[in-house]
Amino acid sequence: MSNATSDKTLPKVTESALRGLACKCPRCGKGKLYAGFLNLRPACEACGLDYAFIDAGDGPAVFVIMIAGAIVVTAALITEVRYQPPFWIHAVLWLPLTLAVTLWPLRAIKSLLIALQFHHKAAEGRLIERSPK
């Protein structure tokens, strides 16, 4: 293992982000992150990192929905104002575009958030016990 794969030496944020966008292991950057479309592997096949810590939650879906919504709504409004096509044309244009701009980036956004979670050692919040004054 190189020093980039040890737990003590983390890669730079940009390197972690690139590993995430490539859907690779956040520690070594070599092993695959996914077993299916969005199903994670149990561990990295290259460095053995256990993926049990991963909890991306709904974050990736929220980012994708916001970005896709902005793209599709802007395009639909521009098309409506300029050309005023019938409604069936809107359906033919925007349904496939909506599927494309939501499903295509979802894996990359999810793995980006996982890589950043690993980089910043994000964990579940805990209460700090304080002594009474």
N, CA, C and O atoms as a DFTB+ gen file, in Angstrom:
532 C
 N C O
     1  1       0.833      -1.190       0.000
     2  2       0.000       0.000       0.000
     3  2       0.870       1.243       0.000
     4  3       1.892       1.295       0.685
     5  1       0.474       2.219      -0.750
     6  2       1.206       3.477      -0.746
     7  2       0.712       4.358       0.386
     8  3      -0.273       4.044       1.055
     9  1       1.417       5.474       0.590
    10  2       1.002       6.347       1.682
    11  2      -0.353       6.988       1.410
    12  3      -1.010       7.430       2.352
    13  1      -0.795       7.056       0.154
    14  2      -2.114       7.623      -0.164
    15  2      -3.233       6.703       0.284
    16  3      -4.375       7.134       0.436
    17  1      -2.905       5.428       0.496
    18  2      -3.959       4.502       0.886
    19  2      -4.009       4.275       2.382
    20  3      -4.908       3.584       2.861
    21  1      -3.087       4.826       3.126
    22  2      -3.138       4.640       4.572
    23  2      -4.199       5.556       5.163
    24  3      -4.568       6.568       4.568
    25  1      -4.681       5.184       6.340
    26  2      -5.721       5.978       6.979
    27  2      -5.188       7.312       7.488
    28  3      -5.952       8.266       7.634
    29  1      -3.875       7.391       7.762
    30  2      -3.310       8.601       8.343
    31  2      -3.083       9.692       7.308
    32  3      -3.192      10.874       7.634
    33  1      -2.774       9.331       6.082
    34  2      -2.502      10.309       5.037
    35  2      -3.671      10.343       4.066
    36  3      -3.860       9.429       3.263
    37  1      -4.443      11.400       4.152
    38  2      -5.583      11.546       3.249
    39  2      -5.166      12.286       1.994
    40  3      -4.272      13.132       2.038
    41  1      -5.806      11.977       0.874
    42  2      -5.530      12.744      -0.344
    43  2      -6.090      14.153      -0.217
    44  3      -6.891      14.435       0.674
    45  1      -5.664      15.032      -1.114
    46  2      -6.194      16.393      -1.129
    47  2      -7.675      16.340      -1.511
    48  3      -8.156      15.346      -2.055
    49  1      -8.376      17.417      -1.217
    50  2      -9.812      17.469      -1.494
    51  2     -10.088      17.261      -2.989
    52  3     -11.022      16.546      -3.352
    53  1      -9.288      17.875      -3.845
    54  2      -9.521      17.718      -5.284
    55  2      -9.309      16.272      -5.721
    56  3     -10.047      15.762      -6.564
    57  1      -8.296      15.606      -5.145
    58  2      -8.065      14.201      -5.484
    59  2      -9.224      13.332      -4.987
    60  3      -9.658      12.413      -5.681
    61  1      -9.718      13.627      -3.790
    62  2     -10.881      12.894      -3.274
    63  2     -12.102      13.121      -4.159
    64  3     -12.848      12.185      -4.448
    65  1     -12.301      14.363      -4.587
    66  2     -13.447      14.679      -5.445
    67  2     -13.337      13.946      -6.783
    68  3     -14.336      13.428      -7.283
    69  1     -12.146      13.895      -7.363
    70  2     -11.968      13.188      -8.635
    71  2     -12.190      11.692      -8.473
    72  3     -12.753      11.051      -9.361
    73  1     -11.759      11.130      -7.355
    74  2     -12.024       9.712      -7.080
    75  2     -13.523       9.480      -6.981
    76  3     -14.039       8.479      -7.477
    77  1     -14.217      10.407      -6.340
    78  2     -15.663      10.280      -6.217
    79  2     -16.361      10.350      -7.558
    80  3     -17.231       9.530      -7.853
    81  1     -15.988      11.321      -8.370
    82  2     -16.624      11.466      -9.682
    83  2     -16.345      10.269     -10.590
    84  3     -17.136       9.960     -11.481
    85  1     -15.213       9.599     -10.356
    86  2     -14.872       8.407     -11.144
    87  2     -15.516       7.147     -10.573
    88  3     -15.328       6.061     -11.122
    89  1     -16.275       7.269      -9.479
    90  2     -16.944       6.140      -8.811
    91  2     -15.934       5.098      -8.339
    92  3     -16.157       3.895      -8.477
    93  1     -14.825       5.573      -7.783
    94  2     -13.773       4.697      -7.266
    95  2     -13.725       4.780      -5.748
    96  3     -14.358       5.645      -5.143
    97  1     -12.976       3.882      -5.146
    98  2     -12.809       3.839      -3.694
    99  2     -12.272       5.180      -3.200
   100  3     -11.336       5.720      -3.790
   101  1     -12.850       5.729      -2.122
   102  2     -12.385       7.030      -1.639
   103  2     -10.995       6.981      -1.009
   104  3     -10.338       8.017      -0.903
   105  1     -10.530       5.800      -0.589
   106  2      -9.213       5.710       0.038
   107  2      -8.105       5.484      -0.984
   108  3      -7.123       6.226      -0.999
   109  1      -8.244       4.474      -1.834
   110  2      -7.151       4.136      -2.758
   111  2      -7.369       4.658      -4.165
   112  3      -6.399       4.850      -4.898
   113  1      -8.614       4.894      -4.568
   114  2      -8.887       5.389      -5.910
   115  2      -8.807       4.321      -6.983
   116  3      -8.868       4.645      -8.169
   117  1      -8.671       3.048      -6.602
   118  2      -8.529       1.969      -7.581
   119  2      -9.746       1.058      -7.639
   120  3     -10.214       0.718      -8.726
   121  1     -10.259       0.663      -6.494
   122  2     -11.382      -0.259      -6.450
   123  2     -12.688       0.400      -6.844
   124  3     -12.868       1.605      -6.667
   125  1     -13.594      -0.396      -7.376
   126  2     -14.915       0.108      -7.760
   127  2     -15.762       0.322      -6.516
   128  3     -15.658      -0.423      -5.542
   129  1     -16.604       1.353      -6.563
   130  2     -17.471       1.679      -5.435
   131  2     -18.809       0.956      -5.520
   132  3     -19.392       0.600      -4.495
   133  1     -19.298       0.739      -6.741
   134  2     -20.641       0.193      -6.926
   135  2     -20.624      -1.252      -7.397
   136  3     -19.752      -1.671      -8.158
   137  1     -21.614      -2.005      -6.921
   138  2     -21.852      -3.361      -7.407
   139  2     -22.956      -3.346      -8.463
   140  3     -22.984      -4.213      -9.336
   141  1     -23.854      -2.386      -8.396
   142  2     -24.941      -2.224      -9.353
   143  2     -25.042      -0.759      -9.733
   144  3     -24.057      -0.022      -9.673
   145  1     -26.242      -0.340     -10.125
   146  2     -26.406       1.062     -10.531
   147  2     -26.157       2.011      -9.361
   148  3     -25.380       2.958      -9.483
   149  1     -26.816       1.759      -8.227
   150  2     -26.597       2.565      -7.027
   151  2     -26.272       1.723      -5.795
   152  3     -26.122       2.264      -4.700
   153  1     -26.163       0.404      -5.964
   154  2     -25.842      -0.482      -4.844
   155  2     -24.339      -0.496      -4.623
   156  3     -23.562      -0.745      -5.545
   157  1     -23.943      -0.224      -3.389
   158  2     -22.524      -0.195      -3.050
   159  2     -21.985      -1.599      -2.817
   160  3     -22.715      -2.499      -2.403
   161  1     -20.710      -1.768      -3.088
   162  2     -20.029      -3.008      -2.743
   163  2     -19.853      -3.030      -1.226
   164  3     -19.893      -1.977      -0.590
   165  1     -19.660      -4.212      -0.635
   166  2     -19.435      -4.249       0.813
   167  2     -18.079      -3.675       1.214
   168  3     -17.939      -3.111       2.299
   169  1     -17.066      -3.820       0.331
   170  2     -15.716      -3.328       0.630
   171  2     -14.966      -3.118      -0.690
   172  3     -15.383      -3.598      -1.745
   173  1     -13.866      -2.398      -0.602
   174  2     -13.029      -2.158      -1.788
   175  2     -12.261      -3.426      -2.122
   176  3     -11.677      -4.053      -1.238
   177  1     -12.261      -3.807      -3.397
   178  2     -11.540      -5.012      -3.804
   179  2     -10.039      -4.771      -3.877
   180  3      -9.271      -5.732      -3.916
   181  1      -9.598      -3.513      -3.898
   182  2      -8.167      -3.213      -4.004
   183  2      -7.502      -3.033      -2.633
   184  3      -6.476      -3.654      -2.356
   185  1      -8.086      -2.182      -1.776
   186  2      -7.440      -1.896      -0.488
   187  2      -8.182      -2.479       0.709
   188  3      -7.657      -2.458       1.823
   189  1      -9.393      -3.001       0.505
   190  2     -10.136      -3.633       1.585
   191  2     -10.917      -2.686       2.473
   192  3     -11.424      -3.115       3.510
   193  1     -11.037      -1.414       2.110
   194  2     -11.799      -0.455       2.914
   195  2     -13.238      -0.930       3.050
   196  3     -13.908      -1.186       2.049
   197  1     -13.715      -1.047       4.283
   198  2     -15.089      -1.457       4.550
   199  2     -15.997      -0.264       4.274
   200  3     -15.806       0.812       4.840
   201  1     -16.978      -0.457       3.406
   202  2     -17.886       0.622       3.029
   203  2     -19.072       0.764       3.982
   204  3     -20.045       1.443       3.654
   205  1     -19.008       0.144       5.137
   206  2     -20.113       0.220       6.089
   207  2     -20.320       1.633       6.629
   208  3     -21.420       1.963       7.072
   209  1     -19.290       2.468       6.599
   210  2     -19.395       3.832       7.123
   211  2     -20.229       4.742       6.226
   212  3     -20.653       5.815       6.655
   213  1     -20.465       4.326       4.998
   214  2     -21.092       5.193       4.008
   215  2     -22.576       5.399       4.310
   216  3     -23.337       4.449       4.492
   217  1     -22.953       6.667       4.355
   218  2     -24.356       7.020       4.522
   219  2     -24.607       8.321       3.760
   220  3     -24.594       9.404       4.343
   221  1     -24.835       8.203       2.468
   222  2     -25.068       9.391       1.648
   223  2     -26.481       9.923       1.837
   224  3     -26.747      11.095       1.570
   225  1     -27.387       9.066       2.296
   226  2     -28.759       9.496       2.524
   227  2     -29.428      10.004       1.260
   228  3     -29.230       9.453       0.177
   229  1     -30.223      11.059       1.404
   230  2     -30.952      11.647       0.280
   231  2     -30.198      12.799      -0.372
   232  3     -30.705      13.414      -1.310
   233  1     -29.001      13.099       0.108
   234  2     -28.228      14.217      -0.418
   235  2     -28.026      14.183      -1.920
   236  3     -28.292      15.180      -2.591
   237  1     -27.555      13.047      -2.479
   238  2     -27.339      13.014      -3.924
   239  2     -28.615      13.275      -4.722
   240  3     -28.592      13.999      -5.717
   241  1     -29.723      12.684      -4.285
   242  2     -30.985      12.875      -4.999
   243  2     -31.431      14.331      -4.949
   244  3     -31.950      14.852      -5.936
   245  1     -31.238      14.989      -3.817
   246  2     -31.637      16.389      -3.689
   247  2     -30.818      17.268      -4.634
   248  3     -31.375      18.118      -5.329
   249  1     -29.497      17.068      -4.664
   250  2     -28.658      17.858      -5.574
   251  2     -29.068      17.643      -7.024
   252  3     -29.187      18.599      -7.790
   253  1     -29.283      16.389      -7.397
   254  2     -29.647      16.078      -8.778
   255  2     -31.001      16.679      -9.130
   256  3     -31.167      17.217     -10.225
   257  1     -31.961      16.598      -8.232
   258  2     -33.291      17.158      -8.494
   259  2     -33.214      18.671      -8.687
   260  3     -33.848      19.217      -9.589
   261  1     -32.445      19.338      -7.849
   262  2     -32.326      20.802      -7.969
   263  2     -31.661      21.203      -9.284
   264  3     -32.128      22.115      -9.966
   265  1     -30.584      20.532      -9.635
   266  2     -29.881      20.854     -10.877
   267  2     -30.747      20.518     -12.090
   268  3     -30.881      21.329     -13.006
   269  1     -31.337      19.314     -12.091
   270  2     -32.173      18.885     -13.213
   271  2     -33.398      19.782     -13.347
   272  3     -33.788      20.136     -14.460
   273  1     -33.999      20.147     -12.237
   274  2     -35.162      21.031     -12.279
   275  2     -34.831      22.376     -12.909
   276  3     -35.599      22.901     -13.714
   277  1     -33.691      22.923     -12.538
   278  2     -33.286      24.208     -13.112
   279  2     -33.065      24.092     -14.622
   280  3     -33.471      24.972     -15.382
   281  1     -32.426      23.013     -15.049
   282  2     -32.146      22.823     -16.477
   283  2     -33.432      22.636     -17.266
   284  3     -33.657      23.317     -18.267
   285  1     -34.276      21.715     -16.817
   286  2     -35.487      21.385     -17.576
   287  2     -36.489      22.537     -17.568
   288  3     -37.067      22.853     -18.608
   289  1     -36.701      23.160     -16.433
   290  2     -37.673      24.264     -16.361
   291  2     -37.200      25.450     -17.201
   292  3     -37.997      26.071     -17.903
   293  1     -35.913      25.763     -17.132
   294  2     -35.394      26.866     -17.952
   295  2     -35.562      26.576     -19.439
   296  3     -36.006      27.436     -20.200
   297  1     -35.205      25.364     -19.845
   298  2     -35.345      25.001     -21.261
   299  2     -36.809      25.009     -21.699
   300  3     -37.125      25.471     -22.796
   301  1     -37.696      24.504     -20.856
   302  2     -39.113      24.475     -21.202
   303  2     -39.694      25.890     -21.297
   304  3     -40.486      26.181     -22.193
   305  1     -39.305      26.751     -20.384
   306  2     -39.814      28.129     -20.433
   307  2     -39.303      28.875     -21.665
   308  3     -40.061      29.591     -22.319
   309  1     -38.033      28.709     -21.975
   310  2     -37.492      29.366     -23.170
   311  2     -38.198      28.856     -24.420
   312  3     -38.553      29.641     -25.299
   313  1     -38.401      27.543     -24.499
   314  2     -39.082      26.961     -25.657
   315  2     -40.515      27.469     -25.758
   316  3     -40.983      27.794     -26.849
   317  1     -41.202      27.539     -24.643
   318  2     -42.595      27.999     -24.650
   319  2     -42.688      29.457     -25.078
   320  3     -43.553      29.815     -25.877
   321  1     -41.813      30.292     -24.558
   322  2     -41.880      31.723     -24.880
   323  2     -41.505      31.977     -26.334
   324  3     -42.129      32.804     -27.000
   325  1     -40.502      31.281     -26.827
   326  2     -40.043      31.533     -28.199
   327  2     -40.916      30.875     -29.263
   328  3     -41.240      31.500     -30.273
   329  1     -41.297      29.623     -29.045
   330  2     -41.949      28.855     -30.122
   331  2     -43.408      28.518     -29.869
   332  3     -44.136      28.257     -30.827
   333  1     -43.865      28.511     -28.636
   334  2     -45.226      28.170     -28.245
   335  2     -45.717      26.871     -28.913
   336  3     -46.734      26.869     -29.606
   337  1     -44.983      25.772     -28.693
   338  2     -45.390      24.503     -29.305
   339  2     -46.590      23.907     -28.575
   340  3     -46.898      24.321     -27.457
   341  1     -47.274      22.937     -29.194
   342  2     -48.373      22.257     -28.505
   343  2     -47.835      21.469     -27.296
   344  3     -46.637      21.204     -27.192
   345  1     -48.736      21.112     -26.407
   346  2     -48.322      20.436     -25.168
   347  2     -47.684      19.078     -25.422
   348  3     -46.797      18.665     -24.675
   349  1     -48.124      18.370     -26.473
   350  2     -47.537      17.059     -26.721
   351  2     -46.065      17.175     -27.104
   352  3     -45.287      16.259     -26.836
   353  1     -45.675      18.270     -27.716
   354  2     -44.251      18.500     -28.039
   355  2     -43.463      18.698     -26.746
   356  3     -42.342      18.207     -26.611
   357  1     -44.052      19.412     -25.810
   358  2     -43.389      19.569     -24.509
   359  2     -43.164      18.208     -23.859
   360  3     -42.087      17.940     -23.326
   361  1     -44.162      17.364     -23.903
   362  2     -44.021      16.031     -23.302
   363  2     -42.929      15.222     -24.003
   364  3     -42.128      14.554     -23.348
   365  1     -42.901      15.283     -25.320
   366  2     -41.889      14.542     -26.086
   367  2     -40.486      15.076     -25.796
   368  3     -39.532      14.301     -25.738
   369  1     -40.352      16.374     -25.614
   370  2     -39.039      16.965     -25.365
   371  2     -38.569      16.784     -23.924
   372  3     -37.432      16.374     -23.688
   373  1     -39.432      17.086     -22.968
   374  2     -38.959      17.245     -21.590
   375  2     -38.982      15.961     -20.778
   376  3     -38.216      15.849     -19.821
   377  1     -39.814      14.993     -21.108
   378  2     -39.773      13.725     -20.362
   379  2     -38.445      12.984     -20.556
   380  3     -37.848      12.563     -19.565
   381  1     -37.965      12.810     -21.782
   382  2     -36.658      12.162     -21.929
   383  2     -35.504      12.993     -21.345
   384  3     -34.565      12.443     -20.769
   385  1     -35.585      14.314     -21.501
   386  2     -34.535      15.159     -20.936
   387  2     -34.512      15.059     -19.414
   388  3     -33.443      15.025     -18.805
   389  1     -35.681      15.014     -18.810
   390  2     -35.754      14.875     -17.359
   391  2     -35.125      13.566     -16.908
   392  3     -34.365      13.548     -15.940
   393  1     -35.427      12.482     -17.589
   394  2     -34.799      11.194     -17.255
   395  2     -33.288      11.245     -17.427
   396  3     -32.543      10.724     -16.597
   397  1     -32.842      11.870     -18.500
   398  2     -31.401      11.927     -18.772
   399  2     -30.650      12.745     -17.726
   400  3     -29.602      12.317     -17.243
   401  1     -31.175      13.915     -17.372
   402  2     -30.442      14.777     -16.441
   403  2     -30.634      14.390     -14.982
   404  3     -30.005      14.983     -14.105
   405  1     -31.486      13.412     -14.702
   406  2     -31.589      12.916     -13.327
   407  2     -30.832      11.601     -13.148
   408  3     -30.137      11.430     -12.146
   409  1     -30.950      10.683     -14.083
   410  2     -30.312       9.374     -13.912
   411  2     -28.824       9.393     -14.258
   412  3     -28.032       8.727     -13.592
   413  1     -28.433      10.140     -15.281
   414  2     -27.039      10.128     -15.717
   415  2     -26.072      10.604     -14.627
   416  3     -25.077       9.919     -14.392
   417  1     -26.303      11.742     -13.943
   418  2     -25.317      12.191     -12.953
   419  2     -25.492      11.615     -11.549
   420  3     -24.675      11.899     -10.673
   421  1     -26.530      10.817     -11.309
   422  2     -26.828      10.377      -9.947
   423  2     -25.705       9.555      -9.324
   424  3     -25.346       9.784      -8.169
   425  1     -25.145       8.601     -10.067
   426  2     -24.037       7.786      -9.537
   427  2     -22.830       8.640      -9.181
   428  3     -22.237       8.477      -8.115
   429  1     -22.473       9.546     -10.075
   430  2     -21.292      10.382      -9.843
   431  2     -21.488      11.312      -8.649
   432  3     -20.569      11.500      -7.852
   433  1     -22.675      11.893      -8.522
   434  2     -22.945      12.789      -7.390
   435  2     -22.932      12.003      -6.086
   436  3     -22.390      12.477      -5.088
   437  1     -23.525      10.804      -6.079
   438  2     -23.532       9.986      -4.874
   439  2     -22.108       9.610      -4.481
   440  3     -21.748       9.713      -3.308
   441  1     -21.302       9.181      -5.428
   442  2     -19.939       8.787      -5.088
   443  2     -19.083      10.003      -4.721
   444  3     -18.157       9.875      -3.920
   445  1     -19.371      11.176      -5.288
   446  2     -18.674      12.397      -4.891
   447  2     -18.962      12.711      -3.424
   448  3     -18.045      13.024      -2.665
   449  1     -20.217      12.631      -3.028
   450  2     -20.564      12.893      -1.631
   451  2     -19.948      11.854      -0.697
   452  3     -19.552      12.188       0.420
   453  1     -19.863      10.603      -1.139
   454  2     -19.230       9.558      -0.334
   455  2     -17.743       9.849      -0.168
   456  3     -17.203       9.723       0.931
   457  1     -17.083      10.237      -1.251
   458  2     -15.649      10.537      -1.185
   459  2     -15.379      11.728      -0.268
   460  3     -14.415      11.714       0.498
   461  1     -16.216      12.750      -0.341
   462  2     -16.039      13.900       0.539
   463  2     -16.361      13.549       1.986
   464  3     -15.736      14.077       2.906
   465  1     -17.326      12.666       2.194
   466  2     -17.637      12.180       3.536
   467  2     -16.421      11.456       4.116
   468  3     -16.073      11.658       5.280
   469  1     -15.785      10.625       3.318
   470  2     -14.589       9.906       3.767
   471  2     -13.446      10.885       4.020
   472  3     -12.752      10.782       5.032
   473  1     -13.250      11.823       3.118
   474  2     -12.143      12.777       3.233
   475  2     -12.243      13.596       4.522
   476  3     -11.249      13.790       5.222
   477  1     -13.430      14.066       4.822
   478  2     -13.623      14.933       5.980
   479  2     -13.960      14.161       7.257
   480  3     -14.246      14.755       8.297
   481  1     -13.922      12.824       7.162
   482  2     -14.207      11.945       8.308
   483  2     -15.557      12.291       8.935
   484  3     -15.688      12.366      10.156
   485  1     -16.547      12.499       8.084
   486  2     -17.884      12.846       8.554
   487  2     -18.486      11.655       9.286
   488  3     -18.333      10.509       8.863
   489  1     -19.157      11.934      10.368
   490  2     -19.782      10.884      11.166
   491  2     -21.089      11.420      11.736
   492  3     -21.396      12.609      11.645
   493  1     -21.831      10.517      12.315
   494  2     -23.078      10.905      12.950
   495  2     -22.791      11.864      14.092
   496  3     -21.818      11.689      14.825
   497  1     -23.629      12.869      14.244
   498  2     -23.440      13.847      15.315
   499  2     -23.594      13.229      16.692
   500  3     -24.409      12.332      16.905
   501  1     -22.801      13.725      17.609
   502  2     -22.860      13.242      18.993
   503  2     -22.941      14.435      19.928
   504  3     -22.391      15.500      19.648
   505  1     -23.626      14.245      21.027
   506  2     -23.705      15.290      22.039
   507  2     -22.429      15.296      22.865
   508  3     -21.859      14.244      23.157
   509  1     -21.991      16.481      23.235
   510  2     -20.807      16.613      24.071
   511  2     -21.271      16.676      25.521
   512  3     -22.106      17.502      25.891
   513  1     -20.722      15.805      26.310
   514  2     -21.072      15.840      27.736
   515  2     -20.299      16.951      28.399
   516  3     -19.079      17.041      28.256
   517  1     -20.997      17.790      29.116
   518  2     -20.364      18.908      29.808
   519  2     -20.648      18.788      31.293
   520  3     -21.717      18.346      31.714
   521  1     -19.677      19.188      32.059
   522  2     -19.877      19.126      33.511
   523  2     -20.720      20.321      33.947
   524  3     -20.607      21.409      33.383
   525  1     -21.557      20.111      34.943
   526  2     -22.406      21.229      35.416
   527  2     -21.541      22.295      36.080
   528  3     -20.514      21.991      36.686
   529  1     -21.970      23.542      35.957
   530  2     -21.200      24.662      36.537
   531  2     -21.504      24.890      37.982
   532  3     -20.935      25.791      38.598
